């Protein structure tokens, strides 16, 4: 779907050191670092740290930052239950899911060169959702197997969209339309499974489906962390190759890069990450769409920065869940409600200011 | 009589027969199978047998609501496709149905409205606001409202409104209790009082749309051509929007959001009788109920003893249709 759309930004000059970059030569290797990107990453990390502390402090009862640090360092504390048992596991799941959604969106958008091609739009989250609800409702998979069911569902949905959208090539607009259609179908299949299953299970599944961190814990964090540990290095490695492709396909080919394989690999990685995050938290809509876009605007780079996207994703999820918990207290909103309430208008704004020809591809 | 006209009349009659069969099936099939003879007996002569009670108290209202909602949604889709000149315009995809849902939820949660006649007005307002917003978003930027931009704007609007709905129902237990019965598009469990409140709106909407059939034909030629033919393009658009909003609002208020009927039926109708709206509109008004009733009957028999809501069935039947439509090159280029 990417070849049809030329990048709208002009290619960076092929000088040894592009503007705004610093050259590092540690040992034998050498690599370019975008100065602004580093600055943004540092600022984001600081903000994320502040959000994490705030997240652990604020809740039905306020816990002072000093005591939070006590709990984190394992010192005996009266707030062990609230901070260590209730808030911390939930925060960890939120952080990991945010990183996964952010990186997933960055990978898919970078390959497609299209901000609208987020995992939400191409059916991944609905596929993961339908598979998980089916497994829950019919008792097909054990609790620990659910994350893998969800990955399988996400991959299957993406494959389905790919197959249906393929017709003498992959046209971006056809891809998006088919993605929306398949999402709707999977959404109603999910409804169907909900009505078929046991009532209590259906209620659990329904809460999960709104994208919530409520009562999430290390059970969900473990598979998420495992996948992230494997996927992030792979993504970083493949992104180097993708960067060469940002000039044009011929240059990349001359550099000996198998572009089609790199693209396929990056897309598959993005889909796996989005699916496993969905398995842990339920579909927290629009984080995968938003995070890379915010990161790209902050770093002002043509490529979508992986690190900043990951940090932004985590920041968005943590802040959104903090707001969702406190905004209407004592009632807690599912975090997915909040991200959709912010993300959907942003998507509409993106659509309204679209200038490119293929009706929805701007970068 | 010219041959095309004879063929169109044949299709019109054929669709009416299909509707008759669908109505009969809807009355006869269910957890209690009732023979068609018994159904007729119960309709014509009443009676106090269990079968007769089921037919008159449950199946008849359900079927009539299906007919009203199906006709309303299909005609609304036809008008939206005509006015926007866009093949994928449809109340469900464009978020108009979801807008009506938000209107209903707000009415329940904030204004203490608890009757269907009360809902209807809020459904209209919600549907209108969502329709205008989605069209405005999609029409911005390059090339105006292309299918992709309309679909994306609609998907975004659907997601946004869905989050508003779940935000309201999670903070308001009473609203959730009342809303959850209504939310999943279904034509079961809606009593005959719903029919009495809904049909004037559907009739008014259909009448309004019927008067603008020729205007819609002119719009299909482009704004300039329509102006040249002496039509007031702006007025046509407004009337079309009002008609589609009234029809969608009434249908959604009665049965909850049901997608894809408004998408598929107009295309089928055009394939049968050509592009002229004075033929497409009546055929769509007959086929819409056929689709709703057939989906509903199918939903009753796939997983006995429980029933699948009609909205789920129409989506599962409608999505392959959307994909087939998208795969045709002409649509993507539009």
XYZ file of C-alpha atoms in Angstrom:
697
model
C 0.000 0.000 0.000
C 2.981 2.259 0.306
C 4.217 2.367 -3.216
C 1.243 4.248 -4.531
C 1.945 7.191 -2.270
C 5.054 9.252 -2.634
C 6.406 10.879 0.504
C 5.273 14.469 0.598
C 8.353 15.681 2.407
C 11.397 16.226 0.266
C 14.120 13.638 0.741
C 16.925 14.606 3.069
C 20.072 15.754 1.289
C 22.544 12.970 0.733
C 25.343 14.691 2.564
C 27.554 12.882 5.028
C 25.925 14.545 7.954
C 22.367 15.847 7.465
C 21.411 19.044 9.204
C 20.448 18.694 12.826
C 22.364 15.483 13.313
C 25.412 14.650 15.374
C 27.850 11.916 14.413
C 28.876 9.347 17.000
C 31.760 6.919 16.553
C 31.792 4.526 19.449
C 34.303 1.769 18.726
C 34.065 0.490 15.171
C 30.557 1.618 14.387
C 29.287 5.059 13.617
C 25.791 6.372 13.623
C 23.948 9.608 13.178
C 21.808 10.988 15.929
C 19.104 13.512 15.333
C 19.783 16.114 18.008
C 16.184 17.262 18.364
C 14.996 13.661 18.575
C 17.338 13.027 21.494
C 16.163 16.171 23.254
C 12.521 15.208 22.740
C 13.149 11.691 24.017
C 14.789 13.045 27.172
C 11.929 15.474 27.798
C 9.367 12.729 27.195
C 11.177 10.404 29.588
C 11.150 13.064 32.296
C 7.443 13.730 31.722
C 6.750 10.001 31.830
C 8.594 9.693 35.123
C 6.532 12.547 36.562
C 3.336 10.928 35.293
C 4.343 7.602 36.843
C 4.925 9.189 40.255
C 1.668 11.132 40.007
C -0.140 7.955 38.964
C 1.084 6.138 42.045
C 0.311 9.055 44.372
C -3.164 9.980 43.199
C -6.205 7.851 43.729
C -9.007 7.351 46.189
C -6.440 7.971 48.890
C -3.454 10.258 48.339
C -0.035 8.798 48.986
C 2.908 11.177 49.240
C 5.763 10.757 46.738
C 8.190 9.932 49.565
C 6.067 6.994 50.625
C 5.689 5.890 47.004
C 9.469 5.740 46.722
C 9.546 3.761 49.970
C 7.194 1.189 48.501
C 9.105 1.026 45.232
C 12.361 0.417 47.065
C 10.767 -2.359 49.078
C 10.952 -0.635 52.442
C 8.142 -1.549 54.848
C 5.323 0.957 54.408
C 1.667 1.278 55.427
C 0.868 2.077 51.795
C 2.170 -1.234 50.507
C -1.366 -2.441 49.712
C -2.604 0.655 47.862
C 0.569 1.461 45.954
C 2.305 -1.881 45.621
C -0.664 -4.187 45.150
C -3.340 -2.034 43.556
C -1.715 0.766 41.589
C 1.703 -0.556 40.604
C 0.656 -3.688 38.620
C -1.955 -1.662 36.780
C 0.614 1.020 36.003
C 3.087 -1.556 34.684
C 0.478 -3.013 32.325
C -0.426 0.505 31.178
C 3.214 1.437 30.541
C 3.992 -1.742 28.613
C 0.779 -1.567 26.578
C 1.435 2.088 25.802
C 4.943 1.283 24.555
C 3.586 -1.602 22.460
C 0.788 0.491 20.924
C 3.171 3.371 20.246
C 5.795 1.227 18.528
C 3.124 -0.722 16.626
C 1.630 2.473 15.256
C 5.078 3.854 14.390
C 6.024 0.720 12.449
C 2.791 0.405 10.484
C 2.609 4.123 9.715
C 6.254 4.219 8.645
C 5.784 1.353 6.209
C 2.537 2.720 4.837
C 3.793 6.323 4.935
C 0.265 7.044 6.023
C -0.888 8.209 9.436
C -4.341 6.722 8.864
C -2.957 3.209 8.555
C -3.023 2.529 12.241
C -3.651 -0.940 13.646
C -7.108 0.260 14.762
C -8.080 1.119 11.219
C -6.799 -2.017 9.506
C -8.781 -4.382 11.705
C -6.049 -5.653 14.042
C -7.599 -4.568 17.311
C -11.040 -5.846 16.328
C -9.538 -9.169 15.255
C -7.691 -9.517 18.544
C -10.892 -8.540 20.336
C -13.118 -11.013 18.490
C -10.670 -13.886 19.008
C -10.242 -13.133 22.697
C -13.961 -12.806 23.366
C -14.614 -16.019 21.457
C -11.992 -17.835 23.511
C -13.370 -16.380 26.747
C -17.028 -17.039 25.957
C -16.623 -20.583 24.756
C -13.870 -21.483 27.208
C -11.563 -22.461 24.359
C -8.349 -21.218 25.899
C -6.918 -21.089 29.392
C -6.397 -17.725 31.040
C -2.666 -17.766 30.348
C -3.175 -18.590 26.680
C -5.422 -15.577 26.031
C -2.622 -13.186 24.974
C -1.562 -15.644 22.281
C -5.137 -16.109 21.120
C -5.292 -12.359 20.800
C -2.091 -12.215 18.709
C -3.463 -14.914 16.442
C -6.720 -12.998 16.065
C -4.946 -9.757 15.203
C -2.706 -11.410 12.625
C -5.643 -13.282 11.087
C -7.675 -10.091 10.769
C -4.796 -8.223 9.156
C -4.271 -11.100 6.750
C -7.975 -11.084 5.911
C -7.901 -7.359 5.161
C -4.763 -7.823 3.068
C -6.313 -10.628 1.012
C -9.600 -8.809 0.444
C -7.876 -5.531 -0.445
C -5.385 -7.125 -2.844
C -6.354 -6.682 -6.436
C -3.494 -6.217 -8.863
C -1.601 -4.429 -6.130
C -2.510 -2.918 -2.825
C -4.175 0.462 -3.138
C -4.121 2.525 0.056
C -7.725 3.661 -0.138
C -9.037 0.176 -0.877
C -7.013 -1.109 2.052
C -8.563 1.414 4.437
C -12.131 0.803 3.211
C -11.770 -2.966 3.461
C -10.166 -2.531 6.890
C -13.145 -0.552 8.127
C -15.544 -3.140 6.707
C -13.725 -6.090 8.231
C -13.553 -4.205 11.548
C -17.322 -3.759 11.520
C -17.879 -7.435 10.729
C -15.508 -8.541 13.490
C -17.184 -6.105 15.862
C -20.560 -7.693 15.259
C -19.082 -11.177 15.511
C -17.787 -10.091 18.910
C -21.311 -9.009 19.864
C -22.546 -12.391 18.709
C -20.030 -14.249 20.874
C -21.017 -12.072 23.817
C -24.664 -13.089 23.468
C -23.733 -16.753 23.101
C -21.435 -17.180 26.055
C -22.075 -17.678 29.723
C -23.559 -14.555 31.300
C -20.788 -13.958 33.843
C -18.059 -14.506 31.272
C -19.869 -12.168 28.918
C -19.823 -9.443 31.544
C -16.079 -9.872 32.037
C -15.550 -9.816 28.308
C -17.634 -6.671 27.984
C -15.471 -4.799 30.495
C -12.376 -6.015 28.705
C -13.785 -4.827 25.379
C -13.961 -1.188 26.444
C -10.199 -1.156 26.892
C -9.599 -0.948 30.590
C -6.651 -1.281 32.961
C -8.995 -2.031 35.827
C -7.836 -5.102 37.800
C -5.033 -5.754 35.342
C -1.883 -7.113 36.892
C 1.349 -9.004 36.373
C -0.548 -11.884 34.724
C -1.146 -9.592 31.776
C 2.200 -7.804 32.043
C 4.364 -10.918 31.718
C 3.517 -11.987 28.145
C 3.467 -8.336 27.102
C 6.965 -7.782 28.475
C 8.228 -10.958 26.804
C 6.942 -9.939 23.395
C 8.293 -6.403 23.816
C 11.753 -7.705 24.745
C 11.849 -9.742 21.554
C 10.115 -7.289 19.262
C 11.786 -3.978 20.099
C 15.346 -4.979 19.113
C 13.970 -6.534 15.943
C 12.057 -3.347 15.208
C 15.122 -1.171 15.775
C 17.201 -3.361 13.506
C 14.611 -3.418 10.731
C 13.956 0.303 11.073
C 17.552 0.997 10.016
C 16.813 -0.698 6.732
C 13.515 1.079 6.407
C 15.313 4.397 6.859
C 17.311 3.718 3.729
C 14.030 3.192 1.934
C 12.899 6.667 2.899
C 14.948 8.101 0.040
C 13.431 5.996 -2.678
C 13.094 2.343 -3.534
C 15.959 2.344 -6.046
C 18.484 3.785 -3.592
C 17.502 1.173 -1.055
C 17.820 -1.598 -3.585
C 21.249 -0.283 -4.586
C 22.239 -0.498 -0.923
C 21.327 -4.169 -1.039
C 18.202 -3.999 1.069
C 15.346 -6.407 0.360
C 12.654 -3.795 0.747
C 9.634 -6.027 0.394
C 10.888 -8.312 3.135
C 11.750 -5.414 5.414
C 8.288 -3.926 4.937
C 6.540 -7.215 5.512
C 8.622 -7.839 8.624
C 7.960 -4.381 10.060
C 4.238 -4.647 9.408
C 4.084 -8.091 10.995
C 5.975 -6.802 14.040
C 3.561 -3.886 14.346
C 0.570 -6.198 14.135
C 1.982 -8.570 16.751
C 2.698 -5.689 19.123
C -0.757 -4.141 18.698
C -2.406 -7.530 19.160
C -0.522 -8.474 22.304
C -1.198 -5.056 23.833
C -4.882 -5.461 22.974
C -4.799 -8.868 24.614
C -3.549 -7.318 27.832
C -5.729 -4.218 28.078
C -8.540 -4.663 25.615
C -8.753 -2.334 22.630
C -7.462 1.026 23.885
C -8.376 2.807 20.691
C -6.310 5.427 18.909
C -3.106 5.212 20.977
C -1.373 3.479 18.078
C -2.658 6.209 15.777
C -1.911 9.157 18.057
C 1.457 8.362 19.625
C 3.598 8.234 16.450
C 1.895 11.362 15.130
C 2.602 13.324 18.300
C 6.171 11.995 18.358
C 6.761 12.957 14.742
C 5.446 16.459 15.269
C 7.627 16.913 18.354
C 10.816 15.636 16.742
C 10.031 17.298 13.393
C 11.573 14.414 11.489
C 10.368 12.914 8.253
C 10.691 9.404 9.620
C 8.577 8.241 12.489
C 10.851 7.975 15.536
C 10.477 4.651 17.334
C 11.813 5.685 20.725
C 9.737 8.850 20.989
C 6.665 6.957 19.777
C 7.168 4.343 22.476
C 7.571 7.006 25.174
C 4.598 8.986 23.866
C 2.448 5.853 23.800
C 3.286 5.068 27.410
C 2.709 8.683 28.441
C -0.667 8.822 26.669
C -1.913 5.602 28.275
C -0.709 6.483 31.779
C -2.101 10.020 31.716
C -5.364 8.856 30.119
C -5.835 6.152 32.742
C -5.039 8.600 35.531
C -7.708 10.964 34.188
C -10.135 8.096 33.576
C -9.731 6.994 37.190
C -10.186 10.425 38.749
C -12.276 12.549 36.405
C -15.669 11.216 37.466
C -14.671 9.745 40.821
C -15.948 7.673 42.512
C -16.842 6.163 39.122
C -13.884 4.915 37.082
C -14.103 5.203 33.313
C -12.370 2.586 31.171
C -9.220 4.175 29.747
C -10.324 3.278 26.197
C -13.247 5.684 26.519
C -10.881 8.553 27.169
C -8.398 7.762 24.404
C -11.258 7.428 21.914
C -12.785 10.709 23.042
C -9.476 12.450 22.303
C -8.207 10.332 19.411
C -11.320 10.276 17.249
C -11.580 14.075 16.887
C -7.868 14.118 16.083
C -8.415 11.553 13.330
C -11.250 13.685 11.974
C -8.984 16.712 11.976
C -6.377 14.718 10.049
C -9.025 13.787 7.479
C -10.355 17.314 7.164
C -6.951 18.771 6.346
C -5.919 15.986 3.962
C -4.380 17.467 0.857
C -2.890 14.530 -0.968
C -4.516 12.886 -3.951
C -5.282 9.408 -2.745
C -7.911 10.745 -0.407
C -6.415 10.127 2.982
C -2.691 9.832 2.676
C -0.834 12.718 4.123
C 2.290 12.753 6.181
C -45.365 -0.221 -22.849
C -41.647 0.033 -23.394
C -39.639 -3.032 -22.472
C -37.477 -1.437 -19.757
C -40.594 -0.188 -18.017
C -42.195 -3.622 -18.179
C -39.053 -5.129 -16.690
C -39.052 -2.573 -13.898
C -42.672 -3.269 -13.079
C -41.862 -6.978 -13.039
C -39.071 -6.337 -10.520
C -41.333 -4.126 -8.432
C -43.924 -6.892 -8.274
C -41.179 -9.448 -7.611
C -39.883 -7.397 -4.677
C -43.410 -7.068 -3.293
C -43.776 -10.850 -3.448
C -40.423 -11.254 -1.687
C -41.608 -8.896 1.017
C -44.780 -10.943 1.412
C -42.762 -14.136 1.801
C -40.413 -12.448 4.297
C -43.401 -11.237 6.327
C -44.913 -14.708 6.345
C -41.598 -16.266 7.432
C -41.191 -13.665 10.156
C -44.652 -14.566 11.459
C -44.194 -18.328 11.212
C -40.563 -19.071 12.161
C -39.166 -18.880 15.653
C -38.685 -20.817 18.848
C -42.281 -21.881 18.296
C -42.793 -22.995 14.707
C -46.225 -22.057 13.488
C -47.616 -23.331 10.204
C -48.507 -20.614 7.676
C -52.133 -21.775 7.741
C -52.269 -21.263 11.491
C -50.723 -17.806 11.062
C -53.403 -16.762 8.597
C -56.053 -18.260 10.831
C -54.771 -16.251 13.794
C -54.571 -13.045 11.770
C -58.003 -13.316 10.184
C -60.113 -14.963 12.841
C -58.262 -14.275 16.068
C -58.646 -17.160 18.449
C -57.259 -17.900 21.869
C -54.856 -20.762 21.148
C -51.243 -20.324 22.211
C -50.131 -20.057 18.606
C -52.621 -17.310 17.896
C -51.518 -15.422 20.996
C -47.851 -15.639 19.995
C -48.575 -14.470 16.481
C -50.675 -11.503 17.465
C -48.895 -10.330 20.599
C -45.259 -10.951 19.630
C -44.701 -11.711 15.986
C -46.989 -9.127 14.405
C -45.519 -6.100 16.206
C -42.005 -7.400 15.590
C -42.696 -7.861 11.889
C -44.358 -4.479 11.449
C -41.447 -2.747 13.191
C -39.050 -4.640 10.942
C -40.930 -3.434 7.882
C -40.987 0.188 9.049
C -37.316 0.232 10.089
C -36.182 -1.598 6.956
C -38.003 0.773 4.629
C -36.781 3.812 6.546
C -33.119 2.742 6.604
C -33.016 1.627 2.967
C -34.623 4.830 1.703
C -32.383 6.931 3.969
C -29.358 5.173 2.459
C -30.633 5.763 -1.062
C -31.074 9.469 -0.399
C -27.684 9.818 1.280
C -25.969 8.103 -1.624
C -27.836 10.350 -4.037
C -27.203 13.610 -2.230
C -23.508 12.979 -1.495
C -23.005 11.250 -4.874
C -21.053 8.697 -2.895
C -21.619 4.941 -3.172
C -20.741 4.083 0.414
C -22.916 6.714 2.136
C -25.150 5.011 4.668
C -26.576 5.918 8.098
C -24.580 3.207 9.899
C -21.201 3.803 8.271
C -21.431 7.594 8.467
C -22.150 7.589 12.188
C -25.670 8.985 11.785
C -27.246 6.015 13.602
C -24.667 6.306 16.376
C -25.498 10.020 16.600
C -29.136 9.129 17.152
C -28.002 6.701 19.885
C -26.106 9.459 21.655
C -29.207 11.654 21.468
C -31.233 8.902 23.126
C -28.620 8.281 25.833
C -28.409 11.968 26.672
C -32.195 12.164 26.843
C -32.297 9.240 29.280
C -29.332 10.276 31.421
C -29.629 14.052 31.651
C -33.229 14.953 30.888
C -35.133 12.056 32.383
C -36.926 11.184 29.168
C -38.342 7.675 29.377
C -40.815 7.314 26.535
C -40.188 6.483 22.937
C -42.024 9.583 21.753
C -39.583 11.518 23.874
C -36.559 9.628 22.502
C -37.498 10.265 18.895
C -36.824 13.979 18.998
C -33.431 13.521 20.591
C -32.630 10.800 18.087
C -33.405 13.294 15.303
C -31.151 15.945 16.812
C -28.297 13.490 17.376
C -28.611 12.061 13.874
C -28.633 15.524 12.302
C -25.614 16.772 14.239
C -23.595 13.648 13.440
C -24.553 13.761 9.746
C -23.545 17.396 9.363
C -20.288 16.901 11.306
C -19.170 13.842 9.341
C -19.979 15.429 6.012
C -18.188 18.646 6.980
C -15.090 16.724 8.065
C -15.019 14.565 4.939
C -15.686 17.476 2.595
C -12.659 19.413 3.912
C -9.274 19.231 2.231
C -8.427 17.908 -1.169
C -11.173 16.698 -3.511
C -14.059 16.876 -1.083
C -15.941 13.911 0.305
C -14.305 10.877 -1.337
C -15.464 7.389 -0.272
C -12.331 6.838 1.793
C -12.619 10.132 3.624
C -16.332 9.630 4.276
C -15.730 6.108 5.587
C -12.846 7.210 7.798
C -14.705 10.246 9.104
C -17.672 7.975 9.805
C -15.499 5.403 11.566
C -13.898 8.138 13.661
C -17.316 9.604 14.469
C -18.611 6.144 15.417
C -15.651 5.604 17.746
C -16.047 9.032 19.310
C -19.793 8.690 19.863
C -19.379 5.153 21.190
C -16.933 6.492 23.771
C -19.398 9.236 24.710
C -22.109 6.608 25.155
C -19.947 4.347 27.315
C -18.735 7.361 29.269
C -22.325 8.264 30.100
C -23.564 4.758 30.854
C -20.599 3.869 33.080
C -21.191 6.940 35.211
C -24.992 6.604 35.298
C -26.326 3.217 36.354
C -29.974 4.082 35.658
C -29.195 5.177 32.122
C -27.274 1.938 31.537
C -30.192 -0.110 32.762
C -32.605 1.545 30.394
C -30.195 1.911 27.505
C -28.771 -1.596 27.327
C -32.086 -3.080 26.218
C -32.289 -0.619 23.425
C -28.642 -0.339 22.394
C -28.112 -3.536 20.428
C -30.110 -3.122 17.237
C -32.932 -5.593 17.513
C -36.562 -5.720 16.511
C -37.649 -8.157 19.199
C -39.323 -7.081 22.407
C -40.534 -3.802 20.963
C -44.243 -3.566 21.677
C -47.020 -2.440 19.399
C -47.047 0.988 21.071
C -43.683 1.624 19.371
C -45.376 1.181 16.001
C -48.009 3.783 16.799
C -45.317 6.310 17.711
C -42.982 5.614 14.820
C -45.097 5.256 11.716
C -46.038 8.940 11.287
C -42.372 9.866 11.181
C -41.508 7.124 8.715
C -44.468 8.078 6.539
C -43.508 11.751 6.608
C -39.898 10.937 5.732
C -40.884 8.644 2.868
C -43.293 11.242 1.507
C -40.682 13.988 1.639
C -38.136 11.797 -0.135
C -40.677 10.682 -2.754
C -41.255 14.279 -3.807
C -37.575 14.773 -4.594
C -36.979 11.711 -6.799
C -36.466 13.774 -9.939
C -34.219 16.195 -8.072
C -32.007 13.293 -7.002
C -31.757 12.157 -10.623
C -30.629 15.645 -11.574
C -28.062 15.762 -8.751
C -26.531 12.559 -10.094
C -25.524 14.499 -13.210
C -23.538 17.003 -11.179
C -24.341 20.303 -9.526
C -24.017 22.376 -12.694
C -26.245 20.104 -14.747
C -28.810 20.038 -11.963
C -28.815 23.832 -11.877
C -29.133 23.903 -15.637
C -32.198 21.680 -15.405
C -33.775 24.254 -13.117
C -33.259 22.532 -9.776
C -32.309 24.355 -6.609
C -29.266 22.294 -5.617
C -28.887 23.727 -2.115
C -32.576 23.179 -1.375
C -32.355 19.586 -2.663
C -29.400 18.872 -0.393
C -31.169 20.305 2.650
C -34.389 18.411 1.898
C -32.419 15.218 1.342
C -30.577 15.679 4.623
C -33.849 16.344 6.463
C -35.500 13.295 4.904
C -32.559 10.989 5.666
C -32.313 12.334 9.214
C -36.018 11.856 9.978
C -35.982 8.316 8.565
C -32.774 7.325 10.360
C -33.808 8.961 13.618
C -37.189 7.221 13.609
C -35.707 3.822 12.743
C -32.919 4.085 15.327
C -35.284 5.311 18.031
C -37.460 2.258 17.398
C -34.926 -0.514 16.933
C -31.464 0.781 17.878
C -28.582 1.180 15.437
C -28.694 -1.266 12.499
C -25.964 -0.862 9.892
C -25.573 -1.952 6.270
C -29.232 -2.138 5.262
C -28.946 1.406 3.961
C -25.707 0.523 2.164
C -26.598 -2.688 0.378
C -30.248 -2.208 -0.542
C -29.882 0.890 -2.765
C -27.146 -0.818 -4.777
C -29.268 -3.926 -5.265
C -32.236 -1.767 -6.213
C -30.174 0.139 -8.781
C -28.877 -3.127 -10.226
C -32.471 -4.286 -10.701
C -34.259 -1.214 -12.053
C -31.551 1.218 -13.191
C -30.544 4.571 -11.763
C -33.817 6.522 -11.975
C -34.850 7.371 -8.429
C -38.581 7.140 -9.064
C -37.961 3.400 -9.516
C -35.041 2.933 -7.115
C -36.857 4.490 -4.144
C -39.931 2.209 -4.143
C -37.851 -0.902 -4.843
C -35.510 0.045 -1.975
C -38.513 0.634 0.280
C -39.656 -2.937 -0.475
C -36.217 -4.597 -0.281
C -35.141 -2.893 2.959
C -37.804 -4.721 4.976
C -36.943 -7.951 3.139
C -33.325 -7.641 4.296
C -34.255 -6.791 7.897
C -36.885 -9.523 8.190
C -34.730 -12.146 6.483
C -31.785 -11.273 8.778
C -34.082 -11.400 11.782
C -35.537 -14.792 10.822
C -32.015 -16.098 10.190
C -30.943 -14.764 13.578
C -33.752 -16.733 15.218
C -32.721 -20.069 13.736
C -28.879 -20.084 13.664
C -28.306 -20.586 17.386
C -31.497 -21.915 18.928
C -32.770 -21.365 21.536
C -31.118 -17.910 21.818
C -31.610 -15.238 19.173
C -28.968 -13.222 17.341
C -29.859 -9.502 17.217
C -30.788 -8.387 13.727
C -28.037 -5.724 13.685
C -25.389 -8.439 14.039
C -26.884 -10.417 11.186
C -27.169 -7.438 8.830
C -23.532 -6.517 9.509
C -22.352 -10.056 8.805
C -24.380 -10.120 5.586
C -23.522 -6.543 4.640
C -19.743 -6.534 5.027
C -19.043 -8.991 2.167
C -21.212 -6.680 0.121
C -19.146 -3.637 1.087
C -15.932 -5.478 0.233
C -17.269 -6.524 -3.156
C -18.269 -2.907 -3.750
C -14.829 -1.607 -2.767
C -13.047 -4.135 -4.960
C -14.756 -2.695 -8.001
C -12.219 -0.222 -9.306
C -14.729 2.514 -10.165
C -15.725 2.947 -6.563
C -12.225 3.468 -5.252
C -11.484 6.033 -7.906
C -14.646 8.007 -7.139
